[in-house]
Tab-separated table of C-alpha atoms in Angstrom:
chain	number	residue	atom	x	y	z
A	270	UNK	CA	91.089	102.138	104.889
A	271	UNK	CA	91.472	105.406	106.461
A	272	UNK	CA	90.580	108.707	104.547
A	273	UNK	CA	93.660	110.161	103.488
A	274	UNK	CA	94.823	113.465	105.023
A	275	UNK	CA	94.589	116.692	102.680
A	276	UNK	CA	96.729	119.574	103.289
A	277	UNK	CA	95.587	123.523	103.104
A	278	UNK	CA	96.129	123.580	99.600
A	279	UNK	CA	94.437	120.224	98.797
A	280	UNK	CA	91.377	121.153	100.874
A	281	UNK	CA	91.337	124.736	98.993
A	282	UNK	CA	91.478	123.374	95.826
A	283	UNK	CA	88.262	121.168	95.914
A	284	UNK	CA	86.497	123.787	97.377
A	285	UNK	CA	87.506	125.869	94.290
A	286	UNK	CA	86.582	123.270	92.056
A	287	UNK	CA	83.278	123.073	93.898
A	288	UNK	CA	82.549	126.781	93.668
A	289	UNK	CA	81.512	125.838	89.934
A	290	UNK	CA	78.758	123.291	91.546
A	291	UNK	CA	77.544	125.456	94.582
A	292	UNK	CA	77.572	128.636	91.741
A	293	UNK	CA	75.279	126.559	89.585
A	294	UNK	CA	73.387	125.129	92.614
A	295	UNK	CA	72.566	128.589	94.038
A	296	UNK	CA	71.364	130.009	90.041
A	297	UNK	CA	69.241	127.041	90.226
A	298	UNK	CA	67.851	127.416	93.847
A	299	UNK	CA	67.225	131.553	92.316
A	300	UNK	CA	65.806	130.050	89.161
A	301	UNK	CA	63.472	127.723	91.258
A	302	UNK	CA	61.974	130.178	93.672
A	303	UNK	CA	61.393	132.673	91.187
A	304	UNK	CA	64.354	135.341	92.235
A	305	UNK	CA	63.149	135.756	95.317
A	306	UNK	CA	66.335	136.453	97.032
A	307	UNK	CA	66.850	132.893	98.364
A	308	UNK	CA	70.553	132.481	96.700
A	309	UNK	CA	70.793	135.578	98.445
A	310	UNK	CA	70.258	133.810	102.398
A	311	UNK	CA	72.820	131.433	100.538
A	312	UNK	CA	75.882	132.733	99.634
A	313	UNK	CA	78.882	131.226	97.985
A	314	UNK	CA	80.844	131.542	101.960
A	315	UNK	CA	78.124	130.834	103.514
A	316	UNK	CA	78.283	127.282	101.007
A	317	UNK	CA	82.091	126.704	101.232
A	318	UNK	CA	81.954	126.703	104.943
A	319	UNK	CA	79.263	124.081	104.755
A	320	UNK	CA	80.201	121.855	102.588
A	321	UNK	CA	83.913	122.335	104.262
A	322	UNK	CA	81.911	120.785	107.456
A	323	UNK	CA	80.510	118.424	105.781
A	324	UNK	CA	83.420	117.066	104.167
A	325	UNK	CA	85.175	117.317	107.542
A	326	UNK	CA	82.447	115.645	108.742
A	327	UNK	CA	82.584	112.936	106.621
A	328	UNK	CA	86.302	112.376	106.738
A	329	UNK	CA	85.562	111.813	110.662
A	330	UNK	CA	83.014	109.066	109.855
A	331	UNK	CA	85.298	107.141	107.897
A	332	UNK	CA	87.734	107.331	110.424
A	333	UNK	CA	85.606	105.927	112.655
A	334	UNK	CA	83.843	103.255	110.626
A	335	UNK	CA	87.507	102.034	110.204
A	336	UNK	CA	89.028	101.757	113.943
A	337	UNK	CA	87.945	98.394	114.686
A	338	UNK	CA	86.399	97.898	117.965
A	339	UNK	CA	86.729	94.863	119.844
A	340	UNK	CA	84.452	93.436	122.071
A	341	UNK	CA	86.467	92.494	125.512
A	342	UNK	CA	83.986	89.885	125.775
A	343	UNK	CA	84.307	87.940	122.880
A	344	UNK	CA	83.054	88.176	119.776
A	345	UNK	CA	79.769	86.363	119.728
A	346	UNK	CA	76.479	87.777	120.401
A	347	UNK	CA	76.606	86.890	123.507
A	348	UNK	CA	80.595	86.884	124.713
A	349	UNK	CA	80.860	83.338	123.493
A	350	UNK	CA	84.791	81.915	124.196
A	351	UNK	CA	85.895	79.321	122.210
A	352	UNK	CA	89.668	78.385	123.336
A	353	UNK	CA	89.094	75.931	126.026
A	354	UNK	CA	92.910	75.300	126.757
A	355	UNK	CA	93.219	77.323	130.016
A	356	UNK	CA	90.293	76.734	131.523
A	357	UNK	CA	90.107	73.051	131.957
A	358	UNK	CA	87.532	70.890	132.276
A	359	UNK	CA	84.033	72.233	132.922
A	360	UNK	CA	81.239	70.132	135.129
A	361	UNK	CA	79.999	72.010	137.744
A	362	UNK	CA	76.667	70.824	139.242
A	363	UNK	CA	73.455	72.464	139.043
A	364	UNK	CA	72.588	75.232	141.886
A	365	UNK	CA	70.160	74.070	144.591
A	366	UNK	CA	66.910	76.156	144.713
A	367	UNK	CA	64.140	78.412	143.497
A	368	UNK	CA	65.479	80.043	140.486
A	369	UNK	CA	67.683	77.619	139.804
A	370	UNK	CA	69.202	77.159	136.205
A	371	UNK	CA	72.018	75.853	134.252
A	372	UNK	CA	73.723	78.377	131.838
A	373	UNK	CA	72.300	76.654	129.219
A	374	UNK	CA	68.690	76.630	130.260
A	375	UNK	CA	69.181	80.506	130.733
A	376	UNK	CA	70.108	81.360	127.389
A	377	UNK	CA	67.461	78.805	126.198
A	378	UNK	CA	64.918	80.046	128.140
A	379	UNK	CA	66.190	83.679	127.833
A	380	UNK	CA	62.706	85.378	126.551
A	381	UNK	CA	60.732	84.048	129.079
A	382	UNK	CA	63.179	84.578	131.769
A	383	UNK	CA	63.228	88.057	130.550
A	384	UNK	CA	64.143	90.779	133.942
A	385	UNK	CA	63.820	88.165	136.130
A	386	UNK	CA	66.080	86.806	138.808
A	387	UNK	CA	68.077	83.702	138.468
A	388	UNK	CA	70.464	81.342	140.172
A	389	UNK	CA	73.354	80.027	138.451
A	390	UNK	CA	76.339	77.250	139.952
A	391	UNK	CA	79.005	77.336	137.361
A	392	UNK	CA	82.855	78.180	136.683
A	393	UNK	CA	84.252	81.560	136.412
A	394	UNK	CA	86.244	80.976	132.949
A	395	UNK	CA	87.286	84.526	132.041
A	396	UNK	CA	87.203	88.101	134.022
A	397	UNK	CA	87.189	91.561	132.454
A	398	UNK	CA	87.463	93.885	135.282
A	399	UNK	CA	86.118	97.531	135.975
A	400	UNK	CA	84.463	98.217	132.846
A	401	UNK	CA	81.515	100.669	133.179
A	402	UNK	CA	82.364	100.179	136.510
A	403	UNK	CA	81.743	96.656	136.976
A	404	UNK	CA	83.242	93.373	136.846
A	405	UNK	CA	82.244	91.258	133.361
A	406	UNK	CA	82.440	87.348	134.320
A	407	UNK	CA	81.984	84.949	131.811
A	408	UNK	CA	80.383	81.520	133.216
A	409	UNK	CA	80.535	77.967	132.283
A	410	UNK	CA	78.896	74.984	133.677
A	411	UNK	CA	79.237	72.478	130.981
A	412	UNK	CA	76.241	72.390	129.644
A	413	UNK	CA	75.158	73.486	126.116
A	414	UNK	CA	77.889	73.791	123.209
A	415	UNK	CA	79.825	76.415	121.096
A	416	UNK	CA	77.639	75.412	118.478
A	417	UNK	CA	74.031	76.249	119.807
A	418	UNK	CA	75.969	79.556	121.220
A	419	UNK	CA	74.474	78.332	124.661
A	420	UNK	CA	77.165	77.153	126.907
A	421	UNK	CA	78.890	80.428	127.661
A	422	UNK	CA	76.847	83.588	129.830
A	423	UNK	CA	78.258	87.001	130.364
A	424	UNK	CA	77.367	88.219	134.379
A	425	UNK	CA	78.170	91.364	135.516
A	426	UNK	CA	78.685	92.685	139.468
A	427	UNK	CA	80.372	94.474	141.433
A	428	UNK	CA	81.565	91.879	143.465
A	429	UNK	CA	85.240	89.853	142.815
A	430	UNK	CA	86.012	86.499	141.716
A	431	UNK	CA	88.683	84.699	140.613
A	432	UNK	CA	88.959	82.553	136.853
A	433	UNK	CA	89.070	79.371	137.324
A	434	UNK	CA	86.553	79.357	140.764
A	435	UNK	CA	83.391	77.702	140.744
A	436	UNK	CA	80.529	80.255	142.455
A	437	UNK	CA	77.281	80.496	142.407
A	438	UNK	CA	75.864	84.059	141.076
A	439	UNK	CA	71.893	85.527	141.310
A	440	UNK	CA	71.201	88.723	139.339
A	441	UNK	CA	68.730	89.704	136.532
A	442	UNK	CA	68.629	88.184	133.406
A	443	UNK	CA	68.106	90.971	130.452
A	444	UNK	CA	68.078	90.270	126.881
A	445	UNK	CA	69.228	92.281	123.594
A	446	UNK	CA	71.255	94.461	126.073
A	447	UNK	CA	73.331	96.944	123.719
A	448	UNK	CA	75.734	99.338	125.352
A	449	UNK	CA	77.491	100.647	122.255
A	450	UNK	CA	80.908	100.048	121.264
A	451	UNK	CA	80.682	96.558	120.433
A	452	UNK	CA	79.498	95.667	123.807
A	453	UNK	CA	76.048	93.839	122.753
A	454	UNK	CA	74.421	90.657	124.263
A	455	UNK	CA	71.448	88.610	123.381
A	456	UNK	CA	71.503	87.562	127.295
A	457	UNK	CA	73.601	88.757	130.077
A	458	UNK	CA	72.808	88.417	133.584
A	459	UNK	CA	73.347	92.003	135.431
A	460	UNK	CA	74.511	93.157	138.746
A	461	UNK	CA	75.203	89.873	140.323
A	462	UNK	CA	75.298	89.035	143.561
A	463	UNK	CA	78.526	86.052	144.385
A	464	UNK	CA	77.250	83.278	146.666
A	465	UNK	CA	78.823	80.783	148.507
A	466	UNK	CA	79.941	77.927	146.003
């Protein structure tokens, strides 16, 4: 729910209702350090236009912690997608050579795989394109399932591809990768490189 908007008047007459508090607040700050002109380094303007920040402040936070923010990606941990209609059937065939994995044994094997490079054969099955200046592929290779959250890895690169195109990919495998706004993955493989299928 968003915080509702006050008008000039509104806003005026809780700080006015306030003044009681911060008048009390500042007797007691006096009180507390003996009269040593403390309450006088804190005025009562000095206190509206804080607290006026901080409920402005606080009105922006709430804002924010309502705008949803979606994940491009997907919203598992890891990008996971779970409508299989447009993508057909997945069974692409293990690459050939050192490095090799399935997308499966990657996210497996994630932590000990951890920054370095792997090879991966599978099928492009979704593209988000130029964000944070690269391209986001999501990979499938039909191995693993939805449920073990293992059959689906997010790649990024600079390089092009199309949905529905098998390729083979080698890049860096990083884990617990958090770029804010909802973009967060448990294991994404970064700055690609696109093979020959």
């Amino acid at each position: 729910m968003l915080a509702p908007k006050l008008t000039d008047t509104e806003v005026s007459h809780h700080i006015t209702n306030l003044e009681g508090v911060i008048n009390g607040f500042s007797l007691l700050i006096e009180d507390e350090f003996g009269g040593k002109g403390f309450s006088s380094l804190l005025t009562i303007d000095i206190m509206k236009t804080l607290l006026l920040i901080f409920l402005l402040g606080f009105t922006s936070v709430v804002c924010a912690a309502d705008a949803s923010v979606v994940n491009p990606h997907g919203s598992s941990l890891h990008g996971a997608i779970t409508n299989l209609a447009d993508i057909g059937d997945v069974n692409v065939s293990k690459a050939v050579g050192q490095n090799a994995y399935t997308v499966a044994e990657v996210i497996d094997q994630s932590k000990s795989l951890k920054d370095k490079q792997v090879l991966i054969r599978a099928k492009v099955v979704k593209i988000s394109p130029d964000i944070m200046k690269k391209n986001w592929l999501h990979l499938r290779d039909g191995s693993g399932s939805i449920v073990a959250k293992n059959n689906d890895l997010v790649v990024t690169t600079k390089e092009q591809a199309a949905v529905g195109s098998v390729i083979t990919i080698k890049g860096v495998l990083r884990t617990d990768k958090d770029f804010g706004y909802g973009y967060r993955y448990e294991v994404l493989v970064e700055d690609a490189s696109i093979g020959p299928k």
